[in-house]
Every structure is written in C-alpha cells, then in structure tokens.
Short mmCIF file of C-alpha atoms and ligand atoms in Angstrom, two decimals:
data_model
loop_
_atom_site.label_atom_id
_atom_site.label_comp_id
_atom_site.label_asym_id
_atom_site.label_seq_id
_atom_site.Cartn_x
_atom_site.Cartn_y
_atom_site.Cartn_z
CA UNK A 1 90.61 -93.27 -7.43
CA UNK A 2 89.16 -92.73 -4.11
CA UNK A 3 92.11 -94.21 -2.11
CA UNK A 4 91.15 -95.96 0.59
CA UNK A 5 93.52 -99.49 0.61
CA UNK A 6 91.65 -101.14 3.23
CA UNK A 7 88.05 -100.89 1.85
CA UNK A 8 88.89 -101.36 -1.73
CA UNK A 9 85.85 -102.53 -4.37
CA UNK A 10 85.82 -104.35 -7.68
CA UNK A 11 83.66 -104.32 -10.21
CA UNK A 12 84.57 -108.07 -11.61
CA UNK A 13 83.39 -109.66 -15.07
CA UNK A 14 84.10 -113.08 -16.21
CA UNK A 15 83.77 -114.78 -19.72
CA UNK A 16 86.20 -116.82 -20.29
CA UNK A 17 83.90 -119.85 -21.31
CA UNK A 18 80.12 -120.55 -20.24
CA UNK A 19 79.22 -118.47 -18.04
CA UNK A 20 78.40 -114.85 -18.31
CA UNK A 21 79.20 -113.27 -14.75
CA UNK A 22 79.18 -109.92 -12.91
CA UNK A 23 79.83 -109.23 -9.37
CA UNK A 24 81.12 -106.18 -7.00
CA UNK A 25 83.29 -107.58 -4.18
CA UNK A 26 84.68 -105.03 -1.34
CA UNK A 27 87.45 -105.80 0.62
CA UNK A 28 86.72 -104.93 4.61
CA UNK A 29 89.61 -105.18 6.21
CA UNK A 30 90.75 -108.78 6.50
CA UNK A 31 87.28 -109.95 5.11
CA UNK A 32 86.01 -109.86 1.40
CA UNK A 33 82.54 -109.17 1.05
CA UNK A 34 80.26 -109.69 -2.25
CA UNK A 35 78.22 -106.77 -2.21
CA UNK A 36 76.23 -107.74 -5.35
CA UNK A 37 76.38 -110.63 -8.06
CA UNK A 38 74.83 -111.70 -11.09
CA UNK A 39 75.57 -114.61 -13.24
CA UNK A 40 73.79 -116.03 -16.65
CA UNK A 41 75.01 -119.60 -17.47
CA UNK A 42 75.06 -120.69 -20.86
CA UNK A 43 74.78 -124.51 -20.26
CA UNK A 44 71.53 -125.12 -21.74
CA UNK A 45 72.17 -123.87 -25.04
CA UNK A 46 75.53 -125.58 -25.35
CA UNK A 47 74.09 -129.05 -23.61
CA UNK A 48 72.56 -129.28 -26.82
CA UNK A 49 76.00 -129.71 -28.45
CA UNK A 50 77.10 -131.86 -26.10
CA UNK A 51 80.19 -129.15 -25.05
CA UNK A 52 81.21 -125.78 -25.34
CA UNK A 53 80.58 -124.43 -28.93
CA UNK A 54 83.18 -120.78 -28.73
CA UNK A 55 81.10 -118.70 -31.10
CA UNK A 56 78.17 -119.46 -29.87
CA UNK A 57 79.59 -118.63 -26.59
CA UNK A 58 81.03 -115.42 -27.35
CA UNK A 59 77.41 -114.29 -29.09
CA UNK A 60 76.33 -114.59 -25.93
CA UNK A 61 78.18 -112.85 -23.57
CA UNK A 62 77.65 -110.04 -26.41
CA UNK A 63 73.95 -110.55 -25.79
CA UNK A 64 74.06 -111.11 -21.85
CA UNK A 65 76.62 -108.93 -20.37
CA UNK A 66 74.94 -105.28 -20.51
CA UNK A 67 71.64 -106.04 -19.33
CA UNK A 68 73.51 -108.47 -16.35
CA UNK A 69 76.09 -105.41 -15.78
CA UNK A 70 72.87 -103.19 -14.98
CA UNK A 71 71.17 -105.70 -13.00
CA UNK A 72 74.11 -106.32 -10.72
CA UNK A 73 75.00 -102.10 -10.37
CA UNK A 74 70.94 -101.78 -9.28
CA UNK A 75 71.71 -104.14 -6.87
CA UNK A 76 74.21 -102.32 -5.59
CA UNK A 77 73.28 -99.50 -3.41
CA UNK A 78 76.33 -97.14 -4.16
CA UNK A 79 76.42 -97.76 -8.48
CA UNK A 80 79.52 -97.48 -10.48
CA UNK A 81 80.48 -94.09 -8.46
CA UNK A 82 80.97 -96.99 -5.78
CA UNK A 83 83.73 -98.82 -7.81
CA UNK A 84 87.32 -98.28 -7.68
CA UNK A 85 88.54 -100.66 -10.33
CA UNK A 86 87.05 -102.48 -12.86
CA UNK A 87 87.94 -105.96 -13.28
CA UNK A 88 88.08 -108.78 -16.09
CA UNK A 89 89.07 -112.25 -17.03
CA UNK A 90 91.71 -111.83 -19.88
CA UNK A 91 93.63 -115.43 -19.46
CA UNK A 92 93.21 -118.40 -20.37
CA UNK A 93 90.19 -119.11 -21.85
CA UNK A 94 88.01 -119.00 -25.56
CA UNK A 95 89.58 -115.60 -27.40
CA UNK A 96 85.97 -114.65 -28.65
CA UNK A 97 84.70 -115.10 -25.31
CA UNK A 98 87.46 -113.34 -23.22
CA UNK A 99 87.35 -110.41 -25.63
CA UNK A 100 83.45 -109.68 -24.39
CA UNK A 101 84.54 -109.14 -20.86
CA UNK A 102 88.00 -107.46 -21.50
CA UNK A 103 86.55 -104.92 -24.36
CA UNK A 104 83.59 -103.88 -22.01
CA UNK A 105 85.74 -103.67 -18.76
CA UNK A 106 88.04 -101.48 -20.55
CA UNK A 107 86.03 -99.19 -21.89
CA UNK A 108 83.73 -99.02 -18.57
CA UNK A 109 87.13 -98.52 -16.64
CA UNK A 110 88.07 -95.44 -19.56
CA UNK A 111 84.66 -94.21 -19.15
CA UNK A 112 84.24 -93.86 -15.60
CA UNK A 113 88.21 -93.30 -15.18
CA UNK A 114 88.57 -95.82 -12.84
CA UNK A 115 91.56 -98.52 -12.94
CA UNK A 116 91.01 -101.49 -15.33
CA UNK A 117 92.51 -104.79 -14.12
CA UNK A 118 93.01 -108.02 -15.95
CA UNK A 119 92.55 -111.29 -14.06
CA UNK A 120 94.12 -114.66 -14.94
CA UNK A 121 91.26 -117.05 -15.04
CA UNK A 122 93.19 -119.81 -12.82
CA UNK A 123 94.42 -117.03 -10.20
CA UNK A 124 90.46 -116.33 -9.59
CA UNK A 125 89.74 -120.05 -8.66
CA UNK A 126 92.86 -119.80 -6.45
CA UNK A 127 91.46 -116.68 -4.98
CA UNK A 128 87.72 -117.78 -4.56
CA UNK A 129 88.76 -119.40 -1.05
CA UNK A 130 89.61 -116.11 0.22
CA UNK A 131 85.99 -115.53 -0.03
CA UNK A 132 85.64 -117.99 2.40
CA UNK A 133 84.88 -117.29 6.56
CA UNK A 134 88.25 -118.62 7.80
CA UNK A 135 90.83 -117.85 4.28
CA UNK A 136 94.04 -120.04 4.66
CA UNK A 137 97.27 -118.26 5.55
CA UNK A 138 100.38 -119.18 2.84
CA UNK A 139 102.15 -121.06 2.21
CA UNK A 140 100.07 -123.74 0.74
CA UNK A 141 99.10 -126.04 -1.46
CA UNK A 142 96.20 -125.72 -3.73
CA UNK A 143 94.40 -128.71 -5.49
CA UNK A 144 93.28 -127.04 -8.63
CA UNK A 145 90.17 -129.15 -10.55
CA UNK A 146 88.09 -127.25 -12.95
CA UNK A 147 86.88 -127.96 -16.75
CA UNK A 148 90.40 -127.30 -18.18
CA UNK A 149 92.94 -127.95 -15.43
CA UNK A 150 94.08 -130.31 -12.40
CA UNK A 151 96.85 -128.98 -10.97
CA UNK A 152 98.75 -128.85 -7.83
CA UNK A 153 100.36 -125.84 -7.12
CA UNK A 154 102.20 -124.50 -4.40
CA UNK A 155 101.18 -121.13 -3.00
CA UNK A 156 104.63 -119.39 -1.25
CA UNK A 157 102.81 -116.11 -0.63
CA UNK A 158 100.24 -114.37 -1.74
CA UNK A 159 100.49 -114.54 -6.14
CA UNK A 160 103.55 -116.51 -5.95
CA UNK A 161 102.56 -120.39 -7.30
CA UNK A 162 105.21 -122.81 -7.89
CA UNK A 163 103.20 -125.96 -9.76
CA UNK A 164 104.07 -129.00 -8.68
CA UNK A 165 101.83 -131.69 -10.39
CA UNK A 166 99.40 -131.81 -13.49
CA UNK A 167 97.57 -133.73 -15.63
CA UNK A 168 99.14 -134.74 -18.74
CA UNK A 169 96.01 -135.60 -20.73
CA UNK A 170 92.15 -134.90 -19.60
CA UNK A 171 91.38 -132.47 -16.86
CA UNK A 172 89.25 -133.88 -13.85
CA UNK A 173 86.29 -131.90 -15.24
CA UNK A 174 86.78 -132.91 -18.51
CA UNK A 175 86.96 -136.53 -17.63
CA UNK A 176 83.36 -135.73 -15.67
CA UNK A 177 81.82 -133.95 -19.04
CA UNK A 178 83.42 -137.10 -21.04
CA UNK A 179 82.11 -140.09 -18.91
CA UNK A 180 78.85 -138.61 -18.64
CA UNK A 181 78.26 -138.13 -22.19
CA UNK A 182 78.91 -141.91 -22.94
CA UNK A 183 76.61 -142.92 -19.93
CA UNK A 184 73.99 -140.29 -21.74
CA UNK A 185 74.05 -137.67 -19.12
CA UNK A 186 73.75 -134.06 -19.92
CA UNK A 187 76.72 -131.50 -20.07
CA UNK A 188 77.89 -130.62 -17.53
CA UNK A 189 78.46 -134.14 -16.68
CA UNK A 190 80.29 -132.88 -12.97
CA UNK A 191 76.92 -132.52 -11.13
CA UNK A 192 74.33 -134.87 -13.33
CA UNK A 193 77.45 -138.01 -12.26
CA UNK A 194 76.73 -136.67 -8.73
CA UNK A 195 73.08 -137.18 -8.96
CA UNK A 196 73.25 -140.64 -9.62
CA UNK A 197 76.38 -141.73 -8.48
CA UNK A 198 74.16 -141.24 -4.86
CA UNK A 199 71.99 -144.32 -5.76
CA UNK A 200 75.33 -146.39 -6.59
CA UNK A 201 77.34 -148.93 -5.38
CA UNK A 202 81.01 -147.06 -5.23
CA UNK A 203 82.82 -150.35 -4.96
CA UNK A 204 81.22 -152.19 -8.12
CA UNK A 205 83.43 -151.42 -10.73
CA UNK A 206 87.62 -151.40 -10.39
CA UNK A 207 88.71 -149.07 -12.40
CA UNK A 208 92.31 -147.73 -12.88
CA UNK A 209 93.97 -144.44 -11.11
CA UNK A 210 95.94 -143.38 -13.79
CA UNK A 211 99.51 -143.21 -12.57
CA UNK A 212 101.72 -141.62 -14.73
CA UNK A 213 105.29 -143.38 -16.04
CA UNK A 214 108.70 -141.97 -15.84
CA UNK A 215 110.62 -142.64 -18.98
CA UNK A 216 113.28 -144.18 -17.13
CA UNK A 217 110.90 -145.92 -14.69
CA UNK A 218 108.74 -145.29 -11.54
CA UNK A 219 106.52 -142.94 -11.20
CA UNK A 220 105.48 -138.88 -11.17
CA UNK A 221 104.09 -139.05 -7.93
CA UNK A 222 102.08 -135.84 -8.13
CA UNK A 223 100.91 -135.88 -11.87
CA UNK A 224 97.78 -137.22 -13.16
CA UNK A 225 96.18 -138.53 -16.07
CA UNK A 226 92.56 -139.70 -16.32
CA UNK A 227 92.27 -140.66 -20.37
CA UNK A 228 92.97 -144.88 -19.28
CA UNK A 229 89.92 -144.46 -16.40
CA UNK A 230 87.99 -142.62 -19.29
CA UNK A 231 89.08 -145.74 -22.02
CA UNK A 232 88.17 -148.19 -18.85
CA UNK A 233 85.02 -146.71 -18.48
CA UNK A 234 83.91 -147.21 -22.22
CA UNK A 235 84.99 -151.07 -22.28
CA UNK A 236 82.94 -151.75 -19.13
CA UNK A 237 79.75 -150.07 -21.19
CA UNK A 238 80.05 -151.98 -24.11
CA UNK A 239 80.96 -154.98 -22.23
CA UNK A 240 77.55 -154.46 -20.07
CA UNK A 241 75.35 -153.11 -23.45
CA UNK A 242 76.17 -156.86 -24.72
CA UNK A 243 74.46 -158.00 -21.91
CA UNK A 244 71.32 -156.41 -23.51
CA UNK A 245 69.92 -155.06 -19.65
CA UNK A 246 69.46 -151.86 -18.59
CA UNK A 247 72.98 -150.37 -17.89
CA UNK A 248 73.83 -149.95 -14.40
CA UNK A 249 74.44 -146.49 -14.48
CA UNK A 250 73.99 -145.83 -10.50
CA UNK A 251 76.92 -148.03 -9.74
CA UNK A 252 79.08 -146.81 -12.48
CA UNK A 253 78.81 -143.36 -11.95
CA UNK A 254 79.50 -143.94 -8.37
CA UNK A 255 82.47 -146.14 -9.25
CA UNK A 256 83.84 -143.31 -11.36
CA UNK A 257 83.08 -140.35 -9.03
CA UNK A 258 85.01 -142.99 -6.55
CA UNK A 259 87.82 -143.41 -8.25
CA UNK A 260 88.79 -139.71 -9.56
CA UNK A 261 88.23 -138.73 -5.95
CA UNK A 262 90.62 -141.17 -4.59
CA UNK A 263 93.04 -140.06 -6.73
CA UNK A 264 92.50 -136.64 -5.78
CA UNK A 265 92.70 -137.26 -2.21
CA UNK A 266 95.66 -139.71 -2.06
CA UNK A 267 98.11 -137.55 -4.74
CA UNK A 268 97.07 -134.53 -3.10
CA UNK A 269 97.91 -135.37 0.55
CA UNK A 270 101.08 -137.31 -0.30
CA UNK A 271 102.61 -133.88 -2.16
CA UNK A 272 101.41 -131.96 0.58
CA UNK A 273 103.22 -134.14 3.00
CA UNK A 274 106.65 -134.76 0.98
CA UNK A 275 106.74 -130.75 0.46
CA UNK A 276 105.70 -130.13 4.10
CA UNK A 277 102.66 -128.06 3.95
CA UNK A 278 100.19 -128.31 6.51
CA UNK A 279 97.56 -126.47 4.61
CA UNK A 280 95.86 -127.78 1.79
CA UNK A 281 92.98 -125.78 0.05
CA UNK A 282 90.43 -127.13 -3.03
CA UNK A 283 89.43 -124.91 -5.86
CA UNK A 284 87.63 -124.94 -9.19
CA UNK A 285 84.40 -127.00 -10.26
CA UNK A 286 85.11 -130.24 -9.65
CA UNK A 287 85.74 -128.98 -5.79
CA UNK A 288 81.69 -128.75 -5.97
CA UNK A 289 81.25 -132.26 -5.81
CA UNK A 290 79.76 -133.60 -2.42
CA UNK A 291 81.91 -137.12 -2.42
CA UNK A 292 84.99 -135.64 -2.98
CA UNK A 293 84.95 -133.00 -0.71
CA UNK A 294 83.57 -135.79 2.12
CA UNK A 295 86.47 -137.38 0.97
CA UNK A 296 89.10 -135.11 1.20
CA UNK A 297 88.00 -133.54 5.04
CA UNK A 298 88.13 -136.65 6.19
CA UNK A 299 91.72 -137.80 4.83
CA UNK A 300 92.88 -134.26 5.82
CA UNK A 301 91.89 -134.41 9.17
CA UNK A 302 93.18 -137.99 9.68
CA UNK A 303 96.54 -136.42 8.43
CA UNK A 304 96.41 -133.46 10.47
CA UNK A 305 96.17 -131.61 7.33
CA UNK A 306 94.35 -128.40 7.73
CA UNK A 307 91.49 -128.52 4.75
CA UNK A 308 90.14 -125.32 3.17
CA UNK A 309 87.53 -125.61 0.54
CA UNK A 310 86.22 -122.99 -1.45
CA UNK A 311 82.32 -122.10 -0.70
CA UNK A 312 80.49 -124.31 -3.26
CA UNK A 313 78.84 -121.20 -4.93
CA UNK A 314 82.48 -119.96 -5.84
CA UNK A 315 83.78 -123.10 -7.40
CA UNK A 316 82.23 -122.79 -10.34
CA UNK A 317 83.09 -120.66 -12.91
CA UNK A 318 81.92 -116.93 -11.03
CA UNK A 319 82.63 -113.07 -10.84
CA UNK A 320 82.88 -112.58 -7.53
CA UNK A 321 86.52 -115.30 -7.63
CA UNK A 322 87.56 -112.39 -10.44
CA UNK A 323 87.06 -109.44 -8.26
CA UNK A 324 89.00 -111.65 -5.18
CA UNK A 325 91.92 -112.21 -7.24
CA UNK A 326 92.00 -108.11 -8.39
CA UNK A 327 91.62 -107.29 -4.65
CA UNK A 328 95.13 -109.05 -3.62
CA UNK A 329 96.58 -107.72 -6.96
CA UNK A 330 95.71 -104.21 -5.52
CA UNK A 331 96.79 -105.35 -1.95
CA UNK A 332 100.14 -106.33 -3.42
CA UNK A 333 100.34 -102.65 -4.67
CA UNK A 334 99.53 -103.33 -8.41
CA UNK A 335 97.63 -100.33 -9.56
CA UNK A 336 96.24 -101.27 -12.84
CA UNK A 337 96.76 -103.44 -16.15
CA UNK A 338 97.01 -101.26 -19.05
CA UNK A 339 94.14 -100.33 -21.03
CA UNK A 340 95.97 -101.92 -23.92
CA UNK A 341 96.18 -105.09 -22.63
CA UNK A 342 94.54 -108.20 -25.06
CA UNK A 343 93.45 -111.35 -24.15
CA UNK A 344 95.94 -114.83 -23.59
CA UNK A 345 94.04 -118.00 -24.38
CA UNK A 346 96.73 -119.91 -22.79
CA UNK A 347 98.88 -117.92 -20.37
CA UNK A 348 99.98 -119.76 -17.34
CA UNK A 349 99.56 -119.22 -13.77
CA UNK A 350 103.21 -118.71 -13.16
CA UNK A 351 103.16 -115.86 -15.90
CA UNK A 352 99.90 -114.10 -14.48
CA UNK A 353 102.35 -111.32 -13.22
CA UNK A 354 102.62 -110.56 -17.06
CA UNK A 355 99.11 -109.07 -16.99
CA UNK A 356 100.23 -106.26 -14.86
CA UNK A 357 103.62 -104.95 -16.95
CA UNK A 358 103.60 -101.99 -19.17
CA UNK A 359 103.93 -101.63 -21.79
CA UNK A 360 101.55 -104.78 -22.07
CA UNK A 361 102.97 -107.99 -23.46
CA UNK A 362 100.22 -108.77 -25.67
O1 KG4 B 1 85.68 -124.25 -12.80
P1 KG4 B 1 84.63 -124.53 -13.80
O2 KG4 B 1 83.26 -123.96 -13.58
O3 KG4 B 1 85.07 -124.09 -15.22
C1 KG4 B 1 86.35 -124.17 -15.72
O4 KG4 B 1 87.15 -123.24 -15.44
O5 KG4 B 1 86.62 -125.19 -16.39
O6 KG4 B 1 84.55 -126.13 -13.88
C2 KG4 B 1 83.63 -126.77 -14.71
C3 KG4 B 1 83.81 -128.25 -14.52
C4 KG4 B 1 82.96 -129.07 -15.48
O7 KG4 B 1 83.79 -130.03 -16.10
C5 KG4 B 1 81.93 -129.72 -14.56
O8 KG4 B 1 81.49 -130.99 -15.02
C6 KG4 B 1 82.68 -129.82 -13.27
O9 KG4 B 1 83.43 -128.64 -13.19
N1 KG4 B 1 81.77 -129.88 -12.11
C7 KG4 B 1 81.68 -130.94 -11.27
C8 KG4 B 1 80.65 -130.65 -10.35
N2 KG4 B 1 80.14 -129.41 -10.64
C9 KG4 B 1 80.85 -128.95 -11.72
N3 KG4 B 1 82.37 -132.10 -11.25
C10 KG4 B 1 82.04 -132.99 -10.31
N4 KG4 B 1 81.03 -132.80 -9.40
C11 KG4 B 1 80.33 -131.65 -9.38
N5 KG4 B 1 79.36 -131.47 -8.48
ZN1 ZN B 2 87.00 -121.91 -14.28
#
C-alpha cells in the first residue's frame, strides 16, 4: 500500500438494501473529499411492491454494480492504481444483498492487492457528517433515523458508541414508508409525506408521541416507539373515508411529519442535556427531511446545543458515508478486515469493532 496516512483513499461500495452505490473518498488532511461517486437506486422497481423485495434486490446489485464500478473509476482521474483500500458494507443489512458488495470488494481488493475493509452499515451514517464542511469534534450524541433504526447513541471518541435510546417497535423511516402506503403514497414514503405535508395544516390532527412504559412505572425517557402514531393514523383514515370526501391528505401528512419530528427534537435534546453533551449531530434518511431538520436547528440553537446535520446528499443510503467510515477505521490504525470476512445481517454498532479481528468472527 502506498503509505501515505494523511492522504489516504477508499474505494467504497454499498448494498446493503436499495441502493446500489460506488464512490472514492480521499482523506486531505483534516478534510474528506469525494473524488468520484456513482449511485443506482432501486426504488422504482421495488415501489411496485410496495417495499423492499431481498432477491429482487440482490439480482440487482449483481446486474448494477460492475458497469457503476467502471463508471465511477472513469470518473476518477487516477483509476484503481489510485486506491489504497477497498471498501464494503458487510453489516447489517439483506444477506443476498450485502454478499454483492462484500464478494466483489474482496476479490477487487485480492486482485489489485490492496487492503479490503468491511464497513458496518450504521457506522457509515454516523460517519457521513464527517463529510460535512465543519465535522463535529467527540464526544457527542448522534440522532440516528434511517429505514431500519432510530437510535440515540453516544459518540465518546472516534468508533466508540455507547447507545442510549431506541425504538422498541417501527423505525422513524419505517413509520414514513408505513403511513404513506395507507395514505396511497409511493415507497419511499420519507420524501413523497414531505411533498405534501408542505400544503398541510401541521396542527389538524393530534396524534400521539409514543412514550414508552417502564414496567414498574414512568417512563424511558430516551426510547421511542412509533407503532400507536402509526395505529392513530389508520383510525383517523377510516374515520374520515366514512365521511365519503376526498381525504385530507395535505393536513395529515403534515400532522404526521409534525408529530415524529417533535418527538425527535424533544427526546433528542432532553438526552443530550441529562448526559451533558453540547453537540448533537443527525444522521440517516429520515435526517433528509426539510421540517425536521427546521425543527431541530431551531430547538438546538434555543438550547445552546451545537447542531450538526449530515449534507442531505449523504443521508440517504450512499458510498461515499462507506468510504468515511473506512477512512477513520484506517486513521484509528486498523489496517484491513480479513479477506475471509462474511456478511452480519444484524451486527450491532457496539460490535462493529468485530469486523476488524482476525481470524474473522463470521
Ligand atoms: O438511511 P436510509 O436511506 O436507508 C436505511 O438505512 O434504512 O433511509 C431510508 C428511509 C426511508 O424509510 C425513507 O422513507 C426515509 O429514509 N426518508 C425520509 C426522507 N427521505 C428519506 N423520511 C422523511 N423525509 C424525507 N425527506
Ligand atoms: Zn442506511
């Protein structure tokens, strides 16, 4: 490997779900930059569906990934002699899917003898803020709201996450693709809510925030769950269908899109307070959506909580997030993964350190 610690560069893939991505990310100095970047979403084909069918998934990242892989070394200038390690998403995700990425990064990594790296999915959203012009220095606390997760973790140091609240049924994004489908929006439901939720009335609908019990009483003050708002939501449709008038769907997307980001803000900002962090950053899909993040600047800066969102390109599901997260890996002196290593559909964050051991532990 040409050594050179402080102008490393990733080749990056990511297929963990619906998205086919390829990017080449160089770290310059303090800075990342994202040399070149390709990505070939899947949604239309699995809108049909309604959700995220795996095989047909997986059949296409087959199809996709070497003609994206060329497009995105064309683009850049230096080619794979360029790259220093090769990069891929091997946790958590569909197994079919992760496979495509891991099986061509490795042998692209044996072929070209350079490093092979596997990335856990979840540390890539983490990392995508670092790919952002001012990256937050730890410790902090990340608001983690994608498809599959909503977590709150807390960030001691760079690759060291503590989590400190979670959903304990739907993720935010989930909740988003859910809602939508039963007010006959297409998949993703994240940004066609945010379309119409603009023409809406926020404040129409009360809906619930989804506070979740202790078994001996009171509450878990940084937890989530968003399967009662979801229930809500589908009473107040049939209730209004029995009117037999067009369904309001302006005002209740905007009531919903409200509500989740309310609850977003106000959990968020109360951990961040009781733990006493004074940097709070956003991550992951749902961190895309326009109300939300008005939402959470200006409760953070009415706080004094400094706010870091990650750029809106790298929220959703991306490469360039994969070859971020391999950078501080190699910054942290990791050298590679081994060439053995498999895929985890559902490794956690606080074992992504387990992608890195040798032998491999799957
Ligand atoms: O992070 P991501 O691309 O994939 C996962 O790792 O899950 O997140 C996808 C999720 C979907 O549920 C989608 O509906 C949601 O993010 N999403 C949004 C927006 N854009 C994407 N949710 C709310 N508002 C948006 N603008
Ligand atoms: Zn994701």
């Amino acid at each position: 490997m040409r050594y050179n610690p402080l102008k490393q560069t990733v080749l990056a893939l990511e297929t963990s779900c619906d998205e086919s991505a390829v990017a080449v990310v160089r770290r310059n100095g303090k800075k990342l930059d994202l040399l070149a970047s390709g990505i070939a979403s899947q949604v239309e084909e699995h809108s049909k569906w309604g959700g995220v069918v795996p095989e047909i998934a997986s059949r296409m990242h087959l199809e996709v990934l070497p003609s994206l892989l060329e497009n995105v070394l064309d683009k850049f200038e230096e080619g794979i002699e360029g790259i220093d390690a090769i990069a891929a998403t091997v946790a958590p995700g569909l197994s079919g899917a992760l496979l495509v990425g891991s099986v061509t990064a490795r042998t692209l990594s044996s072929l070209h003898q350079v490093p092979f790296l596997g990335v856990h999915h979840l540390e890539g959203h983490l990392a995508s803020v670092a790919l952002s012009d001012d990256p937050p220095k730890t410790p902090y606390l990340v608001l983690l709201i994608s498809g599959g997760h909503t977590e709150l973790i807390h960030v001691e140091k760079a690759c060291l996450y503590r989590r400190l609240g979670r959903s304990h049924d739907d993720a935010a994004g989930e909740a988003f693709d859910k809602v939508a489908r039963l007010l006959g929006l297409a998949y993703p439901g994240g940004p066609a809510i945010q379309r119409l939720a603009e023409f809406g009335d926020p404040l129409r609908f009360s809906l619930p925030k989804g506070r979740v019990s202790k078994p001996g009483g009171g509450f878990y003050p940084y937890d989530f769950s968003f399967s009662g708002l979801k229930t809500a939501m589908l009473r107040k449709v049939e209730d209004l269908k029995l009117l037999k008038e067009p369904l309001p769907v302006n005002d209740l997307a905007a009531s919903f899109e409200n509500v989740v980001a309310e609850v977003l803000v106000q959990r968020s900002l109360h951990c961040a307070k009781e733990e006493g962090l004074k940097r709070l950053v956003m991550v992951g899909g749902v961190a895309a959506n326009k109300r939300l993040r008005e939402m959470m600047s200006h409760a953070a800066s009415k706080a004094s909580i400094e706010l870091h969102i990650a750029p809106k390109a790298f929220c959703t599901d991306n490469a360039a997030m994969i070859g971020a997260a391999a950078l501080m890996r190699l910054e942290l002196g990791v050298t590679s993964s081994s060439c053995e290593l498999g895929v985890a559909p559902r490794l956690s964050l606080e074992n992504s350190q387990m992608l890195y051991e040798s032998p491999p532990p799957f």
